[in-house]
PDB file of C-alpha atoms in Angstrom:
ATOM      1  CA  UNK Z   1       0.000   0.000   0.000  1.00 78.00           C
ATOM      2  CA  UNK Z   2       2.084   2.872  -1.312  1.00 92.00           C
ATOM      3  CA  UNK Z   3      -0.427   4.785  -3.439  1.00 97.00           C
ATOM      4  CA  UNK Z   4      -3.120   6.685  -1.551  1.00 98.00           C
ATOM      5  CA  UNK Z   5      -5.544   9.538  -2.109  1.00 98.00           C
ATOM      6  CA  UNK Z   6      -6.650  12.286   0.280  1.00 98.00           C
ATOM      7  CA  UNK Z   7      -9.962  14.079  -0.272  1.00 98.00           C
ATOM      8  CA  UNK Z   8      -9.874  17.733   0.805  1.00 97.00           C
ATOM      9  CA  UNK Z   9      -6.925  20.149   0.791  1.00 97.00           C
ATOM     10  CA  UNK Z  10      -7.889  22.066   3.935  1.00 93.00           C
ATOM     11  CA  UNK Z  11      -6.044  22.033   7.248  1.00 92.00           C
ATOM     12  CA  UNK Z  12      -6.602  18.346   7.995  1.00 95.00           C
ATOM     13  CA  UNK Z  13      -6.381  17.151   4.407  1.00 97.00           C
ATOM     14  CA  UNK Z  14      -3.073  18.827   3.614  1.00 97.00           C
ATOM     15  CA  UNK Z  15      -1.703  17.684   6.980  1.00 97.00           C
ATOM     16  CA  UNK Z  16      -2.655  14.070   6.226  1.00 98.00           C
ATOM     17  CA  UNK Z  17      -1.178  14.313   2.715  1.00 98.00           C
ATOM     18  CA  UNK Z  18       2.020  15.802   4.177  1.00 98.00           C
ATOM     19  CA  UNK Z  19       2.323  12.978   6.712  1.00 98.00           C
ATOM     20  CA  UNK Z  20       1.876  10.179   4.178  1.00 98.00           C
ATOM     21  CA  UNK Z  21       4.162  11.837   1.623  1.00 98.00           C
ATOM     22  CA  UNK Z  22       6.883  12.380   4.210  1.00 97.00           C
ATOM     23  CA  UNK Z  23       6.720   8.643   4.881  1.00 97.00           C
ATOM     24  CA  UNK Z  24       7.332   7.814   1.200  1.00 96.00           C
ATOM     25  CA  UNK Z  25       3.771   7.246   0.065  1.00 98.00           C
ATOM     26  CA  UNK Z  26       2.648   8.545  -3.307  1.00 98.00           C
ATOM     27  CA  UNK Z  27      -0.262  10.836  -2.493  1.00 98.00           C
ATOM     28  CA  UNK Z  28      -3.007  12.178  -4.738  1.00 98.00           C
ATOM     29  CA  UNK Z  29      -4.438  15.260  -3.028  1.00 98.00           C
ATOM     30  CA  UNK Z  30      -7.959  15.937  -4.336  1.00 98.00           C
ATOM     31  CA  UNK Z  31     -10.118  19.028  -4.004  1.00 97.00           C
ATOM     32  CA  UNK Z  32     -12.765  20.573  -6.268  1.00 95.00           C
ATOM     33  CA  UNK Z  33     -11.028  23.958  -5.962  1.00 95.00           C
ATOM     34  CA  UNK Z  34      -7.698  24.735  -7.641  1.00 96.00           C
ATOM     35  CA  UNK Z  35      -7.274  27.600  -5.176  1.00 96.00           C
ATOM     36  CA  UNK Z  36      -7.687  25.212  -2.222  1.00 96.00           C
ATOM     37  CA  UNK Z  37      -5.118  22.854  -3.720  1.00 97.00           C
ATOM     38  CA  UNK Z  38      -2.681  25.735  -4.196  1.00 97.00           C
ATOM     39  CA  UNK Z  39      -3.225  26.904  -0.611  1.00 96.00           C
ATOM     40  CA  UNK Z  40      -2.901  23.348   0.688  1.00 97.00           C
ATOM     41  CA  UNK Z  41       0.396  22.770  -1.100  1.00 98.00           C
ATOM     42  CA  UNK Z  42       1.598  26.148   0.162  1.00 97.00           C
ATOM     43  CA  UNK Z  43       0.803  25.135   3.738  1.00 96.00           C
ATOM     44  CA  UNK Z  44       2.658  21.849   3.287  1.00 98.00           C
ATOM     45  CA  UNK Z  45       5.713  23.680   1.949  1.00 97.00           C
ATOM     46  CA  UNK Z  46       5.666  26.174   4.831  1.00 96.00           C
ATOM     47  CA  UNK Z  47       5.308  23.414   7.428  1.00 96.00           C
ATOM     48  CA  UNK Z  48       8.202  21.532   5.849  1.00 97.00           C
ATOM     49  CA  UNK Z  49      10.289  24.711   5.983  1.00 97.00           C
ATOM     50  CA  UNK Z  50       9.566  25.009   9.721  1.00 95.00           C
ATOM     51  CA  UNK Z  51      10.595  21.404  10.258  1.00 95.00           C
ATOM     52  CA  UNK Z  52      13.730  21.981   8.193  1.00 96.00           C
ATOM     53  CA  UNK Z  53      14.638  25.088  10.208  1.00 96.00           C
ATOM     54  CA  UNK Z  54      14.321  23.068  13.415  1.00 94.00           C
ATOM     55  CA  UNK Z  55      16.392  20.228  11.899  1.00 95.00           C
ATOM     56  CA  UNK Z  56      13.499  17.767  12.197  1.00 93.00           C
ATOM     57  CA  UNK Z  57      13.958  16.897   8.499  1.00 95.00           C
ATOM     58  CA  UNK Z  58      16.631  17.412   5.844  1.00 96.00           C
ATOM     59  CA  UNK Z  59      16.416  19.398   2.616  1.00 97.00           C
ATOM     60  CA  UNK Z  60      16.286  16.121   0.678  1.00 97.00           C
ATOM     61  CA  UNK Z  61      13.357  14.897   2.792  1.00 97.00           C
ATOM     62  CA  UNK Z  62      11.533  18.151   2.148  1.00 97.00           C
ATOM     63  CA  UNK Z  63      12.050  17.905  -1.627  1.00 97.00           C
ATOM     64  CA  UNK Z  64      11.031  14.243  -1.732  1.00 98.00           C
ATOM     65  CA  UNK Z  65       7.905  14.919   0.335  1.00 98.00           C
ATOM     66  CA  UNK Z  66       6.731  17.574  -2.121  1.00 98.00           C
ATOM     67  CA  UNK Z  67       7.565  15.332  -5.110  1.00 98.00           C
ATOM     68  CA  UNK Z  68       5.422  12.582  -3.604  1.00 98.00           C
ATOM     69  CA  UNK Z  69       2.244  14.702  -3.835  1.00 98.00           C
ATOM     70  CA  UNK Z  70       0.160  15.176  -6.986  1.00 98.00           C
ATOM     71  CA  UNK Z  71      -2.998  17.303  -7.098  1.00 98.00           C
ATOM     72  CA  UNK Z  72      -6.352  16.609  -8.754  1.00 98.00           C
ATOM     73  CA  UNK Z  73      -9.734  18.321  -9.012  1.00 97.00           C
ATOM     74  CA  UNK Z  74     -11.512  15.120 -10.073  1.00 96.00           C
ATOM     75  CA  UNK Z  75     -12.262  12.283  -7.668  1.00 97.00           C
ATOM     76  CA  UNK Z  76     -12.482   9.775 -10.511  1.00 96.00           C
ATOM     77  CA  UNK Z  77      -9.016  10.738 -11.785  1.00 97.00           C
ATOM     78  CA  UNK Z  78      -7.439  11.087  -8.372  1.00 97.00           C
ATOM     79  CA  UNK Z  79      -8.421   7.678  -6.996  1.00 97.00           C
ATOM     80  CA  UNK Z  80      -7.254   5.559  -9.920  1.00 94.00           C
ATOM     81  CA  UNK Z  81      -5.033   2.687  -8.769  1.00 92.00           C
ATOM     82  CA  UNK Z  82      -4.907   3.728  -5.090  1.00 98.00           C
ATOM     83  CA  UNK Z  83      -5.151   1.248  -2.230  1.00 98.00           C
ATOM     84  CA  UNK Z  84      -6.485   3.685   0.371  1.00 98.00           C
ATOM     85  CA  UNK Z  85      -8.539   6.867   0.304  1.00 98.00           C
ATOM     86  CA  UNK Z  86      -8.648   9.143   3.350  1.00 98.00           C
ATOM     87  CA  UNK Z  87     -11.546  11.597   3.210  1.00 98.00           C
ATOM     88  CA  UNK Z  88     -10.943  14.877   5.051  1.00 97.00           C
ATOM     89  CA  UNK Z  89     -13.717  17.115   3.760  1.00 95.00           C
ATOM     90  CA  UNK Z  90     -15.838  19.498   5.821  1.00 90.00           C
ATOM     91  CA  UNK Z  91     -17.602  17.928   8.816  1.00 89.00           C
ATOM     92  CA  UNK Z  92     -20.984  17.704   7.092  1.00 91.00           C
ATOM     93  CA  UNK Z  93     -22.796  14.378   6.949  1.00 93.00           C
ATOM     94  CA  UNK Z  94     -24.548  14.958   3.610  1.00 95.00           C
ATOM     95  CA  UNK Z  95     -21.298  16.004   1.954  1.00 96.00           C
ATOM     96  CA  UNK Z  96     -19.480  12.956   3.306  1.00 97.00           C
ATOM     97  CA  UNK Z  97     -22.223  10.551   2.210  1.00 98.00           C
ATOM     98  CA  UNK Z  98     -22.092  12.014  -1.290  1.00 98.00           C
ATOM     99  CA  UNK Z  99     -18.295  11.694  -1.423  1.00 98.00           C
ATOM    100  CA  UNK Z 100     -18.384   8.070  -0.279  1.00 98.00           C
ATOM    101  CA  UNK Z 101     -20.990   7.191  -2.906  1.00 98.00           C
ATOM    102  CA  UNK Z 102     -18.633   8.621  -5.533  1.00 98.00           C
ATOM    103  CA  UNK Z 103     -15.632   6.820  -4.060  1.00 98.00           C
ATOM    104  CA  UNK Z 104     -17.482   3.514  -4.034  1.00 98.00           C
ATOM    105  CA  UNK Z 105     -18.125   3.866  -7.762  1.00 97.00           C
ATOM    106  CA  UNK Z 106     -14.674   5.191  -8.719  1.00 97.00           C
ATOM    107  CA  UNK Z 107     -12.293   3.102  -6.573  1.00 98.00           C
ATOM    108  CA  UNK Z 108     -11.179  -0.442  -7.289  1.00 96.00           C
ATOM    109  CA  UNK Z 109     -13.017  -3.088  -5.283  1.00 95.00           C
ATOM    110  CA  UNK Z 110     -10.094  -3.760  -2.913  1.00 96.00           C
ATOM    111  CA  UNK Z 111      -9.552  -0.098  -2.002  1.00 98.00           C
ATOM    112  CA  UNK Z 112     -10.041   0.802   1.669  1.00 98.00           C
ATOM    113  CA  UNK Z 113     -12.166   3.898   2.311  1.00 98.00           C
ATOM    114  CA  UNK Z 114     -11.273   5.862   5.437  1.00 98.00           C
ATOM    115  CA  UNK Z 115     -12.773   9.030   6.855  1.00 98.00           C
ATOM    116  CA  UNK Z 116     -11.117  11.596   9.090  1.00 97.00           C
ATOM    117  CA  UNK Z 117     -14.477  12.545  10.612  1.00 95.00           C
ATOM    118  CA  UNK Z 118     -14.216  13.658  14.220  1.00 91.00           C
ATOM    119  CA  UNK Z 119     -17.771  12.751  15.214  1.00 91.00           C
ATOM    120  CA  UNK Z 120     -20.001  11.381  12.422  1.00 94.00           C
ATOM    121  CA  UNK Z 121     -21.014   7.705  12.481  1.00 96.00           C
ATOM    122  CA  UNK Z 122     -18.693   5.425  10.507  1.00 98.00           C
ATOM    123  CA  UNK Z 123     -21.567   2.974  10.171  1.00 98.00           C
ATOM    124  CA  UNK Z 124     -23.750   5.637   8.556  1.00 97.00           C
ATOM    125  CA  UNK Z 125     -20.992   6.641   6.139  1.00 98.00           C
ATOM    126  CA  UNK Z 126     -20.252   2.999   5.287  1.00 98.00           C
ATOM    127  CA  UNK Z 127     -23.930   2.392   4.488  1.00 98.00           C
ATOM    128  CA  UNK Z 128     -23.576   4.748   1.507  1.00 97.00           C
ATOM    129  CA  UNK Z 129     -21.211   2.210  -0.102  1.00 98.00           C
ATOM    130  CA  UNK Z 130     -21.340  -1.385  -1.310  1.00 98.00           C
ATOM    131  CA  UNK Z 131     -18.232  -2.212   0.788  1.00 98.00           C
ATOM    132  CA  UNK Z 132     -19.085  -1.397   4.439  1.00 98.00           C
ATOM    133  CA  UNK Z 133     -16.518  -3.962   5.593  1.00 98.00           C
ATOM    134  CA  UNK Z 134     -13.788  -1.798   4.004  1.00 98.00           C
ATOM    135  CA  UNK Z 135     -14.891   1.535   5.525  1.00 98.00           C
ATOM    136  CA  UNK Z 136     -13.139   2.766   8.669  1.00 98.00           C
ATOM    137  CA  UNK Z 137     -12.424   5.944  10.627  1.00 98.00           C
ATOM    138  CA  UNK Z 138      -8.923   7.452  10.816  1.00 98.00           C
ATOM    139  CA  UNK Z 139      -9.290  10.494  13.057  1.00 97.00           C
ATOM    140  CA  UNK Z 140      -5.974  12.336  12.955  1.00 97.00           C
ATOM    141  CA  UNK Z 141      -5.198  15.159  15.374  1.00 95.00           C
ATOM    142  CA  UNK Z 142      -4.209  18.679  14.299  1.00 90.00           C
ATOM    143  CA  UNK Z 143      -1.455  19.491  13.370  1.00 91.00           C
ATOM    144  CA  UNK Z 144      -1.256  16.067  11.708  1.00 96.00           C
ATOM    145  CA  UNK Z 145       2.516  15.942  11.025  1.00 95.00           C
ATOM    146  CA  UNK Z 146       3.255  16.550  14.712  1.00 94.00           C
ATOM    147  CA  UNK Z 147       0.485  14.981  16.798  1.00 95.00           C
ATOM    148  CA  UNK Z 148       1.066  11.247  17.419  1.00 97.00           C
ATOM    149  CA  UNK Z 149      -2.507  10.038  18.025  1.00 97.00           C
ATOM    150  CA  UNK Z 150      -4.838   8.488  15.462  1.00 98.00           C
ATOM    151  CA  UNK Z 151      -8.261   7.275  16.582  1.00 98.00           C
ATOM    152  CA  UNK Z 152      -9.127   4.176  14.559  1.00 98.00           C
ATOM    153  CA  UNK Z 153     -12.910   3.818  14.550  1.00 98.00           C
ATOM    154  CA  UNK Z 154     -14.609   0.585  13.555  1.00 97.00           C
ATOM    155  CA  UNK Z 155     -18.046   0.804  11.993  1.00 97.00           C
ATOM    156  CA  UNK Z 156     -20.621  -1.916  12.641  1.00 97.00           C
ATOM    157  CA  UNK Z 157     -19.432  -3.870   9.577  1.00 97.00           C
ATOM    158  CA  UNK Z 158     -15.730  -2.960   9.484  1.00 98.00           C
ATOM    159  CA  UNK Z 159     -13.770  -6.202   9.173  1.00 98.00           C
ATOM    160  CA  UNK Z 160     -11.037  -7.372  11.540  1.00 98.00           C
ATOM    161  CA  UNK Z 161      -8.613  -7.563   8.620  1.00 98.00           C
ATOM    162  CA  UNK Z 162      -9.204  -3.944   7.566  1.00 98.00           C
ATOM    163  CA  UNK Z 163      -8.896  -2.746  11.157  1.00 98.00           C
ATOM    164  CA  UNK Z 164      -5.584  -4.586  11.578  1.00 98.00           C
ATOM    165  CA  UNK Z 165      -4.294  -3.199   8.278  1.00 98.00           C
ATOM    166  CA  UNK Z 166      -5.088   0.406   9.231  1.00 98.00           C
ATOM    167  CA  UNK Z 167      -3.663  -0.025  12.742  1.00 98.00           C
ATOM    168  CA  UNK Z 168      -0.368  -1.277  11.282  1.00 98.00           C
ATOM    169  CA  UNK Z 169      -0.379   1.413   8.596  1.00 98.00           C
ATOM    170  CA  UNK Z 170      -0.773   4.112  11.263  1.00 98.00           C
ATOM    171  CA  UNK Z 171       2.183   2.711  13.203  1.00 98.00           C
ATOM    172  CA  UNK Z 172       4.199   2.864   9.984  1.00 96.00           C
ATOM    173  CA  UNK Z 173       3.476   6.597   9.835  1.00 97.00           C
ATOM    174  CA  UNK Z 174       5.049   6.972  13.276  1.00 96.00           C
ATOM    175  CA  UNK Z 175       1.635   7.413  14.882  1.00 98.00           C
ATOM    176  CA  UNK Z 176       0.057   5.747  17.897  1.00 98.00           C
ATOM    177  CA  UNK Z 177      -3.269   4.236  16.793  1.00 98.00           C
ATOM    178  CA  UNK Z 178      -6.007   3.644  19.371  1.00 98.00           C
ATOM    179  CA  UNK Z 179      -8.978   1.489  18.389  1.00 97.00           C
ATOM    180  CA  UNK Z 180     -12.380   2.795  19.485  1.00 97.00           C
ATOM    181  CA  UNK Z 181     -15.977   1.908  18.722  1.00 95.00           C
ATOM    182  CA  UNK Z 182     -18.499   3.865  16.693  1.00 96.00           C
ATOM    183  CA  UNK Z 183     -20.335   6.238  19.047  1.00 94.00           C
ATOM    184  CA  UNK Z 184     -20.920   9.977  18.518  1.00 92.00           C
ATOM    185  CA  UNK Z 185     -17.707  11.903  19.193  1.00 93.00           C
ATOM    186  CA  UNK Z 186     -15.750   8.667  19.623  1.00 95.00           C
ATOM    187  CA  UNK Z 187     -13.332   9.168  22.582  1.00 96.00           C
ATOM    188  CA  UNK Z 188     -11.375  12.357  21.878  1.00 95.00           C
ATOM    189  CA  UNK Z 189     -14.283  14.661  21.168  1.00 96.00           C
ATOM    190  CA  UNK Z 190     -16.717  12.992  23.548  1.00 96.00           C
ATOM    191  CA  UNK Z 191     -14.402  14.155  26.337  1.00 96.00           C
ATOM    192  CA  UNK Z 192     -12.886  17.297  24.788  1.00 97.00           C
ATOM    193  CA  UNK Z 193     -15.968  19.034  23.413  1.00 97.00           C
ATOM    194  CA  UNK Z 194     -17.978  19.075  26.668  1.00 97.00           C
ATOM    195  CA  UNK Z 195     -14.901  20.618  28.349  1.00 98.00           C
ATOM    196  CA  UNK Z 196     -14.668  23.306  25.656  1.00 98.00           C
ATOM    197  CA  UNK Z 197     -18.420  23.886  25.816  1.00 98.00           C
ATOM    198  CA  UNK Z 198     -18.317  24.219  29.617  1.00 98.00           C
ATOM    199  CA  UNK Z 199     -15.447  26.703  29.283  1.00 98.00           C
ATOM    200  CA  UNK Z 200     -17.608  28.774  26.920  1.00 98.00           C
ATOM    201  CA  UNK Z 201     -20.522  28.512  29.391  1.00 98.00           C
ATOM    202  CA  UNK Z 202     -18.182  29.744  32.143  1.00 98.00           C
ATOM    203  CA  UNK Z 203     -17.341  32.773  30.019  1.00 98.00           C
ATOM    204  CA  UNK Z 204     -21.009  33.253  29.034  1.00 98.00           C
ATOM    205  CA  UNK Z 205     -22.062  33.240  32.703  1.00 98.00           C
ATOM    206  CA  UNK Z 206     -19.473  35.871  33.600  1.00 98.00           C
ATOM    207  CA  UNK Z 207     -17.473  33.683  35.974  1.00 98.00           C
ATOM    208  CA  UNK Z 208     -14.173  34.789  34.437  1.00 98.00           C
ATOM    209  CA  UNK Z 209     -12.674  36.230  31.253  1.00 98.00           C
ATOM    210  CA  UNK Z 210     -11.099  34.447  28.308  1.00 98.00           C
ATOM    211  CA  UNK Z 211      -7.510  34.870  29.457  1.00 98.00           C
ATOM    212  CA  UNK Z 212      -8.368  33.928  33.040  1.00 98.00           C
ATOM    213  CA  UNK Z 213     -10.187  30.717  32.045  1.00 98.00           C
ATOM    214  CA  UNK Z 214      -7.339  29.612  29.799  1.00 98.00           C
ATOM    215  CA  UNK Z 215      -4.717  30.491  32.411  1.00 98.00           C
ATOM    216  CA  UNK Z 216      -6.465  28.385  35.068  1.00 98.00           C
ATOM    217  CA  UNK Z 217      -6.501  25.370  32.766  1.00 98.00           C
ATOM    218  CA  UNK Z 218      -2.906  25.834  31.598  1.00 98.00           C
ATOM    219  CA  UNK Z 219      -1.342  26.465  34.989  1.00 98.00           C
ATOM    220  CA  UNK Z 220      -3.717  24.450  37.159  1.00 98.00           C
ATOM    221  CA  UNK Z 221      -4.328  21.440  34.904  1.00 97.00           C
ATOM    222  CA  UNK Z 222      -1.058  21.421  32.927  1.00 97.00           C
ATOM    223  CA  UNK Z 223      -2.839  21.861  29.580  1.00 96.00           C
ATOM    224  CA  UNK Z 224      -0.438  23.181  26.909  1.00 94.00           C
ATOM    225  CA  UNK Z 225      -3.224  25.376  25.496  1.00 95.00           C
ATOM    226  CA  UNK Z 226      -6.309  26.762  27.214  1.00 97.00           C
ATOM    227  CA  UNK Z 227      -9.703  25.394  26.077  1.00 98.00           C
ATOM    228  CA  UNK Z 228     -10.858  28.671  24.523  1.00 98.00           C
ATOM    229  CA  UNK Z 229      -7.653  29.096  22.553  1.00 97.00           C
ATOM    230  CA  UNK Z 230      -7.895  25.439  21.541  1.00 96.00           C
ATOM    231  CA  UNK Z 231     -11.465  26.036  20.341  1.00 97.00           C
ATOM    232  CA  UNK Z 232     -10.149  28.906  18.197  1.00 97.00           C
ATOM    233  CA  UNK Z 233      -7.493  26.609  16.781  1.00 93.00           C
ATOM    234  CA  UNK Z 234      -9.971  23.800  16.002  1.00 92.00           C
ATOM    235  CA  UNK Z 235     -12.507  26.231  14.564  1.00 94.00           C
ATOM    236  CA  UNK Z 236     -15.631  27.317  16.420  1.00 97.00           C
ATOM    237  CA  UNK Z 237     -17.799  26.100  13.555  1.00 95.00           C
ATOM    238  CA  UNK Z 238     -16.193  22.660  13.831  1.00 93.00           C
ATOM    239  CA  UNK Z 239     -16.760  22.626  17.611  1.00 96.00           C
ATOM    240  CA  UNK Z 240     -20.407  23.543  17.066  1.00 97.00           C
ATOM    241  CA  UNK Z 241     -20.840  20.845  14.423  1.00 94.00           C
ATOM    242  CA  UNK Z 242     -19.355  18.148  16.675  1.00 94.00           C
ATOM    243  CA  UNK Z 243     -21.490  19.190  19.648  1.00 97.00           C
ATOM    244  CA  UNK Z 244     -24.593  19.083  17.459  1.00 96.00           C
ATOM    245  CA  UNK Z 245     -23.715  15.575  16.261  1.00 93.00           C
ATOM    246  CA  UNK Z 246     -23.301  14.393  19.858  1.00 95.00           C
ATOM    247  CA  UNK Z 247     -26.452  16.162  21.024  1.00 96.00           C
ATOM    248  CA  UNK Z 248     -28.450  14.590  18.194  1.00 94.00           C
ATOM    249  CA  UNK Z 249     -26.858  11.191  18.781  1.00 93.00           C
ATOM    250  CA  UNK Z 250     -27.232  10.976  22.557  1.00 94.00           C
ATOM    251  CA  UNK Z 251     -30.245  13.274  23.106  1.00 94.00           C
ATOM    252  CA  UNK Z 252     -28.490  14.399  26.283  1.00 95.00           C
ATOM    253  CA  UNK Z 253     -28.663  18.129  27.197  1.00 95.00           C
ATOM    254  CA  UNK Z 254     -25.079  18.094  28.482  1.00 94.00           C
ATOM    255  CA  UNK Z 255     -23.955  18.145  24.835  1.00 96.00           C
ATOM    256  CA  UNK Z 256     -26.170  21.109  23.848  1.00 97.00           C
ATOM    257  CA  UNK Z 257     -23.898  23.900  22.522  1.00 98.00           C
ATOM    258  CA  UNK Z 258     -23.665  27.095  24.551  1.00 98.00           C
ATOM    259  CA  UNK Z 259     -25.660  30.013  23.039  1.00 98.00           C
ATOM    260  CA  UNK Z 260     -22.471  32.094  22.956  1.00 98.00           C
ATOM    261  CA  UNK Z 261     -20.800  29.526  20.699  1.00 98.00           C
ATOM    262  CA  UNK Z 262     -23.841  29.458  18.400  1.00 98.00           C
ATOM    263  CA  UNK Z 263     -23.902  33.246  18.105  1.00 98.00           C
ATOM    264  CA  UNK Z 264     -20.162  33.541  17.494  1.00 98.00           C
ATOM    265  CA  UNK Z 265     -20.414  31.075  14.612  1.00 98.00           C
ATOM    266  CA  UNK Z 266     -23.410  32.972  13.205  1.00 98.00           C
ATOM    267  CA  UNK Z 267     -21.345  36.161  13.400  1.00 98.00           C
ATOM    268  CA  UNK Z 268     -18.487  34.563  11.463  1.00 97.00           C
ATOM    269  CA  UNK Z 269     -16.081  34.575  14.409  1.00 97.00           C
ATOM    270  CA  UNK Z 270     -14.674  31.116  13.807  1.00 96.00           C
ATOM    271  CA  UNK Z 271     -11.266  31.397  15.452  1.00 96.00           C
ATOM    272  CA  UNK Z 272      -7.841  31.352  13.825  1.00 93.00           C
ATOM    273  CA  UNK Z 273      -9.102  30.687  10.305  1.00 90.00           C
ATOM    274  CA  UNK Z 274     -11.349  33.771  10.282  1.00 94.00           C
ATOM    275  CA  UNK Z 275      -8.894  35.975  12.167  1.00 95.00           C
ATOM    276  CA  UNK Z 276     -11.070  36.318  15.254  1.00 96.00           C
ATOM    277  CA  UNK Z 277     -12.695  34.048  17.817  1.00 97.00           C
ATOM    278  CA  UNK Z 278     -12.114  34.253  21.538  1.00 98.00           C
ATOM    279  CA  UNK Z 279      -8.799  35.896  20.595  1.00 97.00           C
ATOM    280  CA  UNK Z 280      -7.798  38.185  17.720  1.00 95.00           C
ATOM    281  CA  UNK Z 281      -5.299  36.887  15.168  1.00 93.00           C
ATOM    282  CA  UNK Z 282      -3.661  39.154  12.616  1.00 76.00           C
ATOM    283  CA  UNK Z 283      -3.342  37.516   9.187  1.00 59.00           C
ATOM    284  CA  UNK Z 284       0.397  38.074   9.153  1.00 45.00           C
ATOM    285  CA  UNK Z 285       1.150  36.219  12.351  1.00 52.00           C
ATOM    286  CA  UNK Z 286      -1.707  33.866  13.165  1.00 48.00           C
ATOM    287  CA  UNK Z 287      -0.438  30.778  11.310  1.00 48.00           C
ATOM    288  CA  UNK Z 288       3.149  31.237  12.469  1.00 48.00           C
ATOM    289  CA  UNK Z 289       2.137  31.779  16.077  1.00 53.00           C
ATOM    290  CA  UNK Z 290      -0.118  28.742  16.272  1.00 51.00           C
ATOM    291  CA  UNK Z 291       2.215  26.395  14.388  1.00 47.00           C
ATOM    292  CA  UNK Z 292       5.233  27.411  16.480  1.00 47.00           C
ATOM    293  CA  UNK Z 293       3.576  26.093  19.645  1.00 50.00           C
ATOM    294  CA  UNK Z 294       3.693  22.573  18.227  1.00 43.00           C
ATOM    295  CA  UNK Z 295       7.104  22.721  16.567  1.00 40.00           C
ATOM    296  CA  UNK Z 296       9.226  23.692  19.548  1.00 39.00           C
TER     297      UNK Z 296
END
């Protein structure tokens, strides 16, 4: 398995493509937008430059990583002769179901279909295909080239053989795979998102300010980043989407998103990617500042 495809050139997609390419896989990075592909490749190049400056990689490794990535705007063209597809599109169930229907038609019958979803049911996604035994979750953490964890999520029909293959593949990427079952939010977000949501509720109720809440969690709980800053980094729209998936899935009010979060997303204050969330981020320094925290 040395030829793979990644669907989506956004933050997670280009990070996944970077990680596979750096580990000598041939990667087809697919997105419907040429501009997104250009931005994605630019992000990969900048992240490689940071790693090079910190002597994490060599110049040759950087050049080879970039050579290992080809870009496509067509799913049908991009998935020819690949053994694995990792979907990393927007966290929207209808979009993902549509993509997996296309992948099922375009990919060879032995191709494994993985999704980087952080909360949506693998079983539901797999049901859109004729190969539910070959559909699995690979939930990478952001930034993908640096963070070691991958949640491996089995759908109801995911086979033992496919699960074992993806577990071993993840280890080959230098990651630590953890197998979990298919419940809303899986493990990472089932625990993380209620904490973020409660932090937003704490702010909403006037208990303390943004800086104070994050400082308590960093200094008192040894978190490297406060929950409100982390929410900005994840994307407030993504946090809201995950909370809604869990609320719909469990019908438990503890997962209901805080009204402040809902209103911030409506107002377009999405965090780092929009330039403003709980903190303000100037366009010139936001990416550098956030990335540097993980590349020290």
